PDB file of C-alpha atoms in Angstrom:
ATOM      1  CA  MET A   1     -99.682  11.544  -6.790  1.00 70.00           C
ATOM      2  CA  SER A   2     -96.637  11.239  -4.865  1.00 85.00           C
ATOM      3  CA  LEU A   3     -94.391  14.700  -5.054  1.00 90.00           C
ATOM      4  CA  SER A   4     -92.135  14.221  -7.408  1.00 91.00           C
ATOM      5  CA  ASP A   5     -94.730  13.439 -10.216  1.00 93.00           C
ATOM      6  CA  ILE A   6     -96.427  16.292  -9.239  1.00 94.00           C
ATOM      7  CA  SER A   7     -92.371  18.293  -8.871  1.00 95.00           C
ATOM      8  CA  GLN A   8     -92.179  16.967 -12.306  1.00 96.00           C
ATOM      9  CA  ARG A   9     -95.371  18.384 -14.186  1.00 96.00           C
ATOM     10  CA  ILE A  10     -94.452  21.442 -12.247  1.00 97.00           C
ATOM     11  CA  GLU A  11     -90.965  21.518 -13.831  1.00 97.00           C
ATOM     12  CA  LYS A  12     -93.220  21.222 -17.289  1.00 97.00           C
ATOM     13  CA  ALA A  13     -95.261  23.642 -17.506  1.00 97.00           C
ATOM     14  CA  VAL A  14     -92.578  25.850 -16.659  1.00 98.00           C
ATOM     15  CA  ALA A  15     -90.584  25.060 -19.368  1.00 98.00           C
ATOM     16  CA  ASP A  16     -92.936  25.157 -21.782  1.00 97.00           C
ATOM     17  CA  ALA A  17     -94.884  28.643 -21.360  1.00 97.00           C
ATOM     18  CA  GLY A  18     -90.658  28.976 -21.639  1.00 97.00           C
ATOM     19  CA  ARG A  19     -90.065  30.201 -18.266  1.00 96.00           C
ATOM     20  CA  ALA A  20     -86.515  29.734 -16.128  1.00 96.00           C
ATOM     21  CA  ALA A  21     -86.389  26.777 -14.137  1.00 96.00           C
ATOM     22  CA  GLY A  22     -87.099  26.957 -10.525  1.00 95.00           C
ATOM     23  CA  SER A  23     -89.651  29.388 -10.674  1.00 97.00           C
ATOM     24  CA  VAL A  24     -92.948  28.664  -9.351  1.00 98.00           C
ATOM     25  CA  LYS A  25     -93.006  27.802  -5.470  1.00 98.00           C
ATOM     26  CA  LEU A  26     -94.890  24.298  -4.609  1.00 98.00           C
ATOM     27  CA  ILE A  27     -96.994  25.720  -1.715  1.00 98.00           C
ATOM     28  CA  ALA A  28     -98.396  22.454  -0.493  1.00 97.00           C
ATOM     29  CA  VAL A  29    -101.803  22.806   0.997  1.00 96.00           C
ATOM     30  CA  SER A  30    -101.593  20.974   4.810  1.00 94.00           C
ATOM     31  CA  LYS A  31    -105.123  21.874   5.854  1.00 90.00           C
ATOM     32  CA  VAL A  32    -107.140  19.493   7.370  1.00 88.00           C
ATOM     33  CA  GLN A  33    -104.805  16.914   7.099  1.00 91.00           C
ATOM     34  CA  PRO A  34    -103.307  14.342   9.766  1.00 91.00           C
ATOM     35  CA  ASP A  35    -100.154  15.080  10.995  1.00 94.00           C
ATOM     36  CA  GLU A  36     -98.671  11.009   9.837  1.00 94.00           C
ATOM     37  CA  ARG A  37     -99.196  12.901   5.813  1.00 94.00           C
ATOM     38  CA  VAL A  38     -97.613  16.167   6.913  1.00 95.00           C
ATOM     39  CA  GLU A  39     -94.557  14.836   8.079  1.00 96.00           C
ATOM     40  CA  ALA A  40     -94.618  11.996   5.795  1.00 95.00           C
ATOM     41  CA  VAL A  41     -94.292  15.140   2.744  1.00 95.00           C
ATOM     42  CA  LEU A  42     -91.832  17.115   5.127  1.00 97.00           C
ATOM     43  CA  LYS A  43     -89.753  13.206   5.494  1.00 96.00           C
ATOM     44  CA  GLU A  44     -89.427  13.785   1.190  1.00 94.00           C
ATOM     45  CA  GLY A  45     -88.050  17.219   1.891  1.00 96.00           C
ATOM     46  CA  HIS A  46     -90.424  19.351   1.132  1.00 97.00           C
ATOM     47  CA  ARG A  47     -90.451  22.574   3.176  1.00 98.00           C
ATOM     48  CA  CYS A  48     -92.866  24.635   1.884  1.00 98.00           C
ATOM     49  CA  PHE A  49     -96.927  24.363   3.277  1.00 98.00           C
ATOM     50  CA  GLY A  50     -99.426  26.133   3.059  1.00 97.00           C
ATOM     51  CA  GLU A  51    -102.922  26.439   5.835  1.00 97.00           C
ATOM     52  CA  ASN A  52    -105.718  28.330   6.201  1.00 95.00           C
ATOM     53  CA  ARG A  53    -106.405  28.915  10.132  1.00 96.00           C
ATOM     54  CA  VAL A  54    -104.263  30.538  12.361  1.00 97.00           C
ATOM     55  CA  GLN A  55    -105.380  28.805  15.337  1.00 95.00           C
ATOM     56  CA  GLU A  56    -104.687  25.128  12.665  1.00 94.00           C
ATOM     57  CA  ALA A  57    -101.553  26.205  11.679  1.00 96.00           C
ATOM     58  CA  ALA A  58    -100.557  27.010  16.027  1.00 96.00           C
ATOM     59  CA  GLY A  59    -101.286  23.371  16.776  1.00 95.00           C
ATOM     60  CA  LYS A  60     -99.354  21.700  14.279  1.00 95.00           C
ATOM     61  CA  TRP A  61     -96.576  23.450  12.658  1.00 97.00           C
ATOM     62  CA  PRO A  62     -94.558  24.544  16.286  1.00 96.00           C
ATOM     63  CA  ALA A  63     -93.789  20.741  16.661  1.00 96.00           C
ATOM     64  CA  PHE A  64     -93.365  20.522  13.381  1.00 97.00           C
ATOM     65  CA  ARG A  65     -90.476  23.241  13.351  1.00 96.00           C
ATOM     66  CA  ASP A  66     -88.495  22.185  16.333  1.00 96.00           C
ATOM     67  CA  ASP A  67     -87.979  18.752  13.554  1.00 96.00           C
ATOM     68  CA  TYR A  68     -87.722  19.914  10.194  1.00 97.00           C
ATOM     69  CA  ASP A  69     -85.423  22.851   9.957  1.00 96.00           C
ATOM     70  CA  GLY A  70     -86.332  25.394   6.625  1.00 97.00           C
ATOM     71  CA  VAL A  71     -90.003  25.073   7.137  1.00 97.00           C
ATOM     72  CA  ASP A  72     -91.631  27.869   5.122  1.00 98.00           C
ATOM     73  CA  LEU A  73     -95.190  28.532   6.213  1.00 98.00           C
ATOM     74  CA  HIS A  74     -98.158  29.900   3.967  1.00 98.00           C
ATOM     75  CA  LEU A  75    -100.802  31.351   4.776  1.00 98.00           C
ATOM     76  CA  ILE A  76    -103.527  31.509   2.098  1.00 97.00           C
ATOM     77  CA  GLY A  77    -107.151  31.798   3.756  1.00 95.00           C
ATOM     78  CA  PRO A  78    -108.668  34.733   4.902  1.00 94.00           C
ATOM     79  CA  LEU A  79    -108.046  35.872   8.691  1.00 96.00           C
ATOM     80  CA  GLN A  80    -109.458  37.757  10.819  1.00 94.00           C
ATOM     81  CA  THR A  81    -107.721  41.051  12.815  1.00 94.00           C
ATOM     82  CA  ASN A  82    -107.969  39.668  15.910  1.00 95.00           C
ATOM     83  CA  LYS A  83    -105.828  36.771  14.220  1.00 95.00           C
ATOM     84  CA  ALA A  84    -103.000  39.114  12.682  1.00 95.00           C
ATOM     85  CA  ARG A  85    -100.340  38.765  15.654  1.00 95.00           C
ATOM     86  CA  GLN A  86    -100.644  35.327  16.163  1.00 95.00           C
ATOM     87  CA  ALA A  87    -100.445  34.765  11.963  1.00 96.00           C
ATOM     88  CA  PHE A  88     -97.020  37.254  12.148  1.00 93.00           C
ATOM     89  CA  ASP A  89     -95.124  35.419  13.732  1.00 92.00           C
ATOM     90  CA  LEU A  90     -96.337  31.776  12.725  1.00 96.00           C
ATOM     91  CA  PHE A  91     -96.159  32.504   8.800  1.00 98.00           C
ATOM     92  CA  GLN A  92     -93.497  33.602   6.161  1.00 98.00           C
ATOM     93  CA  SER A  93     -95.562  34.713   3.763  1.00 98.00           C
ATOM     94  CA  ILE A  94     -98.988  36.067   4.313  1.00 98.00           C
ATOM     95  CA  HIS A  95    -101.666  35.203   1.180  1.00 98.00           C
ATOM     96  CA  THR A  96    -104.928  37.028   1.820  1.00 97.00           C
ATOM     97  CA  LEU A  97    -104.660  40.228   2.762  1.00 98.00           C
ATOM     98  CA  ASP A  98    -107.194  42.384   1.507  1.00 97.00           C
ATOM     99  CA  ARG A  99    -109.100  44.975   3.390  1.00 97.00           C
ATOM    100  CA  PRO A 100    -107.301  48.357   4.758  1.00 97.00           C
ATOM    101  CA  LYS A 101    -107.819  47.789   8.617  1.00 97.00           C
ATOM    102  CA  LEU A 102    -105.458  44.451   8.549  1.00 97.00           C
ATOM    103  CA  ALA A 103    -103.091  46.382   6.679  1.00 98.00           C
ATOM    104  CA  LYS A 104    -103.048  48.798   9.120  1.00 97.00           C
ATOM    105  CA  THR A 105    -102.808  46.116  12.137  1.00 97.00           C
ATOM    106  CA  PHE A 106     -99.636  44.030   9.975  1.00 97.00           C
ATOM    107  CA  ALA A 107     -97.956  47.945   9.496  1.00 97.00           C
ATOM    108  CA  ARG A 108     -98.208  48.410  13.358  1.00 97.00           C
ATOM    109  CA  LEU A 109     -96.951  44.815  14.359  1.00 96.00           C
ATOM    110  CA  ALA A 110     -93.863  45.590  11.656  1.00 96.00           C
ATOM    111  CA  GLN A 111     -93.395  48.766  13.586  1.00 95.00           C
ATOM    112  CA  ASP A 112     -93.491  46.961  16.651  1.00 94.00           C
ATOM    113  CA  THR A 113     -91.609  44.030  15.876  1.00 92.00           C
ATOM    114  CA  GLY A 114     -88.942  44.948  13.374  1.00 92.00           C
ATOM    115  CA  HIS A 115     -90.245  41.990  10.823  1.00 93.00           C
ATOM    116  CA  CYS A 116     -93.136  41.455   8.573  1.00 95.00           C
ATOM    117  CA  PRO A 117     -93.758  38.369   6.676  1.00 97.00           C
ATOM    118  CA  GLU A 118     -94.245  38.839   2.413  1.00 97.00           C
ATOM    119  CA  MET A 119     -97.550  39.530   2.002  1.00 98.00           C
ATOM    120  CA  PHE A 120     -99.999  39.252  -1.240  1.00 98.00           C
ATOM    121  CA  VAL A 121    -102.588  40.954  -1.956  1.00 98.00           C
ATOM    122  CA  GLN A 122    -105.814  38.928  -2.728  1.00 98.00           C
ATOM    123  CA  VAL A 123    -107.942  39.589  -5.322  1.00 98.00           C
ATOM    124  CA  ASN A 124    -111.522  38.685  -5.858  1.00 98.00           C
ATOM    125  CA  THR A 125    -111.741  38.052  -9.643  1.00 98.00           C
ATOM    126  CA  GLY A 126    -114.808  36.745 -10.401  1.00 97.00           C
ATOM    127  CA  GLU A 127    -116.211  39.677  -8.200  1.00 97.00           C
ATOM    128  CA  GLU A 128    -118.164  36.798  -6.253  1.00 96.00           C
ATOM    129  CA  PRO A 129    -119.838  38.427  -3.027  1.00 94.00           C
ATOM    130  CA  GLN A 130    -119.028  35.248  -0.808  1.00 93.00           C
ATOM    131  CA  LYS A 131    -115.794  35.683  -1.169  1.00 94.00           C
ATOM    132  CA  ALA A 132    -113.152  37.634   0.587  1.00 94.00           C
ATOM    133  CA  GLY A 133    -110.862  39.420  -1.809  1.00 97.00           C
ATOM    134  CA  VAL A 134    -110.500  43.542  -3.105  1.00 98.00           C
ATOM    135  CA  PHE A 135    -112.255  43.760  -6.722  1.00 98.00           C
ATOM    136  CA  PRO A 136    -109.848  43.736  -9.340  1.00 98.00           C
ATOM    137  CA  SER A 137    -110.986  47.768  -9.994  1.00 98.00           C
ATOM    138  CA  ASP A 138    -109.782  48.441  -6.496  1.00 98.00           C
ATOM    139  CA  ALA A 139    -107.010  46.672  -6.252  1.00 98.00           C
ATOM    140  CA  ASP A 140    -104.701  49.557  -7.197  1.00 98.00           C
ATOM    141  CA  THR A 141    -105.820  51.857  -4.708  1.00 98.00           C
ATOM    142  CA  PHE A 142    -105.672  49.087  -2.669  1.00 98.00           C
ATOM    143  CA  VAL A 143    -101.623  48.101  -3.380  1.00 98.00           C
ATOM    144  CA  ALA A 144    -101.041  52.006  -3.433  1.00 98.00           C
ATOM    145  CA  GLU A 145    -101.983  51.773   0.730  1.00 98.00           C
ATOM    146  CA  CYS A 146    -100.257  49.362   0.983  1.00 98.00           C
ATOM    147  CA  ARG A 147     -96.884  49.608  -0.527  1.00 98.00           C
ATOM    148  CA  ALA A 148     -97.653  53.468   1.417  1.00 98.00           C
ATOM    149  CA  LEU A 149     -97.912  52.278   4.771  1.00 97.00           C
ATOM    150  CA  ASP A 150     -94.460  50.237   4.347  1.00 96.00           C
ATOM    151  CA  LEU A 151     -96.196  46.394   3.638  1.00 97.00           C
ATOM    152  CA  PRO A 152     -93.377  44.317   1.900  1.00 96.00           C
ATOM    153  CA  ILE A 153     -96.526  43.302  -0.751  1.00 98.00           C
ATOM    154  CA  LYS A 154     -94.882  40.437  -2.932  1.00 98.00           C
ATOM    155  CA  GLY A 155     -97.164  40.033  -5.124  1.00 98.00           C
ATOM    156  CA  LEU A 156    -101.687  39.666  -6.042  1.00 98.00           C
ATOM    157  CA  MET A 157    -103.735  36.169  -5.487  1.00 98.00           C
ATOM    158  CA  CYS A 158    -106.255  35.290  -6.678  1.00 98.00           C
ATOM    159  CA  ILE A 159    -109.196  31.746  -6.227  1.00 97.00           C
ATOM    160  CA  PRO A 160    -110.747  31.691  -9.380  1.00 97.00           C
ATOM    161  CA  PRO A 161    -115.293  31.273  -9.239  1.00 96.00           C
ATOM    162  CA  ILE A 162    -115.012  27.149 -10.216  1.00 93.00           C
ATOM    163  CA  ASP A 163    -117.813  27.562 -12.428  1.00 93.00           C
ATOM    164  CA  GLU A 164    -116.033  30.251 -14.848  1.00 95.00           C
ATOM    165  CA  GLU A 165    -112.724  29.545 -16.423  1.00 96.00           C
ATOM    166  CA  ALA A 166    -109.602  29.649 -14.699  1.00 97.00           C
ATOM    167  CA  SER A 167    -107.913  31.118 -17.230  1.00 97.00           C
ATOM    168  CA  LEU A 168    -109.704  34.652 -18.136  1.00 98.00           C
ATOM    169  CA  HIS A 169    -109.431  35.097 -13.866  1.00 98.00           C
ATOM    170  CA  PHE A 170    -105.200  34.363 -14.280  1.00 98.00           C
ATOM    171  CA  ALA A 171    -104.947  36.695 -17.272  1.00 98.00           C
ATOM    172  CA  LEU A 172    -106.963  39.613 -14.735  1.00 98.00           C
ATOM    173  CA  LEU A 173    -104.565  38.847 -12.061  1.00 98.00           C
ATOM    174  CA  ALA A 174    -101.068  38.626 -14.285  1.00 98.00           C
ATOM    175  CA  LYS A 175    -102.453  42.277 -15.396  1.00 98.00           C
ATOM    176  CA  ILE A 176    -102.928  43.524 -12.620  1.00 98.00           C
ATOM    177  CA  ALA A 177     -99.815  43.007 -10.730  1.00 98.00           C
ATOM    178  CA  GLU A 178     -97.931  44.021 -14.481  1.00 98.00           C
ATOM    179  CA  ARG A 179     -99.405  47.590 -14.333  1.00 98.00           C
ATOM    180  CA  ASN A 180     -97.888  46.987 -10.565  1.00 98.00           C
ATOM    181  CA  GLY A 181     -94.539  46.341 -10.814  1.00 98.00           C
ATOM    182  CA  LEU A 182     -95.735  43.029  -8.829  1.00 98.00           C
ATOM    183  CA  ALA A 183     -93.919  39.759  -9.410  1.00 97.00           C
ATOM    184  CA  GLY A 184     -95.611  37.432  -7.372  1.00 98.00           C
ATOM    185  CA  LEU A 185     -98.296  36.160  -8.929  1.00 98.00           C
ATOM    186  CA  SER A 186     -99.504  33.511  -6.564  1.00 98.00           C
ATOM    187  CA  MET A 187    -102.304  31.481  -8.386  1.00 98.00           C
ATOM    188  CA  GLY A 188    -103.822  27.638  -9.522  1.00 96.00           C
ATOM    189  CA  MET A 189    -104.271  24.657  -7.482  1.00 94.00           C
ATOM    190  CA  SER A 190    -104.716  20.851  -8.107  1.00 90.00           C
ATOM    191  CA  ASP A 191    -106.801  21.108 -10.545  1.00 91.00           C
ATOM    192  CA  ASP A 192    -105.491  24.047 -12.970  1.00 95.00           C
ATOM    193  CA  PHE A 193    -101.909  24.625 -11.865  1.00 97.00           C
ATOM    194  CA  GLU A 194     -99.901  23.908 -14.877  1.00 97.00           C
ATOM    195  CA  LYS A 195    -102.563  26.288 -16.567  1.00 97.00           C
ATOM    196  CA  ALA A 196    -101.947  28.898 -13.892  1.00 98.00           C
ATOM    197  CA  ILE A 197     -97.719  28.879 -15.289  1.00 98.00           C
ATOM    198  CA  SER A 198     -98.328  29.363 -18.912  1.00 98.00           C
ATOM    199  CA  PHE A 199     -99.862  32.645 -16.967  1.00 98.00           C
ATOM    200  CA  GLY A 200     -96.848  33.182 -14.735  1.00 98.00           C
ATOM    201  CA  ALA A 201     -98.122  31.661 -11.397  1.00 98.00           C
ATOM    202  CA  THR A 202     -94.682  32.263  -9.345  1.00 98.00           C
ATOM    203  CA  HIS A 203     -96.653  30.984  -5.683  1.00 98.00           C
ATOM    204  CA  ILE A 204     -99.457  27.400  -7.404  1.00 98.00           C
ATOM    205  CA  ARG A 205    -101.269  25.801  -4.210  1.00 97.00           C
ATOM    206  CA  VAL A 206    -101.995  22.073  -4.057  1.00 95.00           C
ATOM    207  CA  GLY A 207    -103.569  20.224  -1.992  1.00 92.00           C
ATOM    208  CA  SER A 208    -105.356  17.124  -3.073  1.00 86.00           C
ATOM    209  CA  ALA A 209    -102.766  16.173  -5.463  1.00 88.00           C
ATOM    210  CA  ILE A 210     -99.966  15.493  -2.551  1.00 92.00           C
ATOM    211  CA  PHE A 211    -102.208  14.317   0.716  1.00 89.00           C
ATOM    212  CA  GLY A 212    -105.193  12.653  -1.260  1.00 81.00           C
ATOM    213  CA  ALA A 213    -108.583  13.733   0.064  1.00 76.00           C
ATOM    214  CA  ARG A 214    -108.694  15.534   3.499  1.00 69.00           C
ATOM    215  CA  VAL A 215    -109.675  14.464   6.514  1.00 63.00           C
ATOM    216  CA  PRO A 216    -112.342  16.835   8.743  1.00 59.00           C
ATOM    217  CA  ALA A 217    -112.048  17.224  12.439  1.00 58.00           C
TER     218      ALA A 217
END
């Protein structure tokens, strides 16, 4: 599916939800994609991309940034604390803030460098043991802890369980965000982004629908 097709579907979903045009940011998930596919999307004028791994992003994006202005890079995969400084320098937004140790590391880096990427707290809405993210019952406390560290918390992120109705998780994330005064909702992927938009998503993460099937290294 072409980038323009995805953009038209986003515009329609936004209009159908009665939301303002341009209120949803499309993150093109470029993880495990060949450089030529990524560059084709860059040549179409798209600049917002998502990567899962710091090491992969570090090997890919500095060269692209030399050739294309305005790249807006989002980390959407789990982050080890020892990769925090590298992530801090590479990404404009980090969607996977999920534990106090990482929050304290980011706060220290922000003081050292004088800047900080925008942050999303990852919420494990399905309370899946194998998945990262704070549980919904702990989200309010963790958001407050991050704010006390002066971290720029823009919103919340979730990845619903694959075997459950995504709408329930989108609604839960929106409810947690609302009571914490957070405007950002990073939710919805290739198969369900229109549904996510109807529940208020501000950032959707679309990979295979734009690039085709992933190509593992």
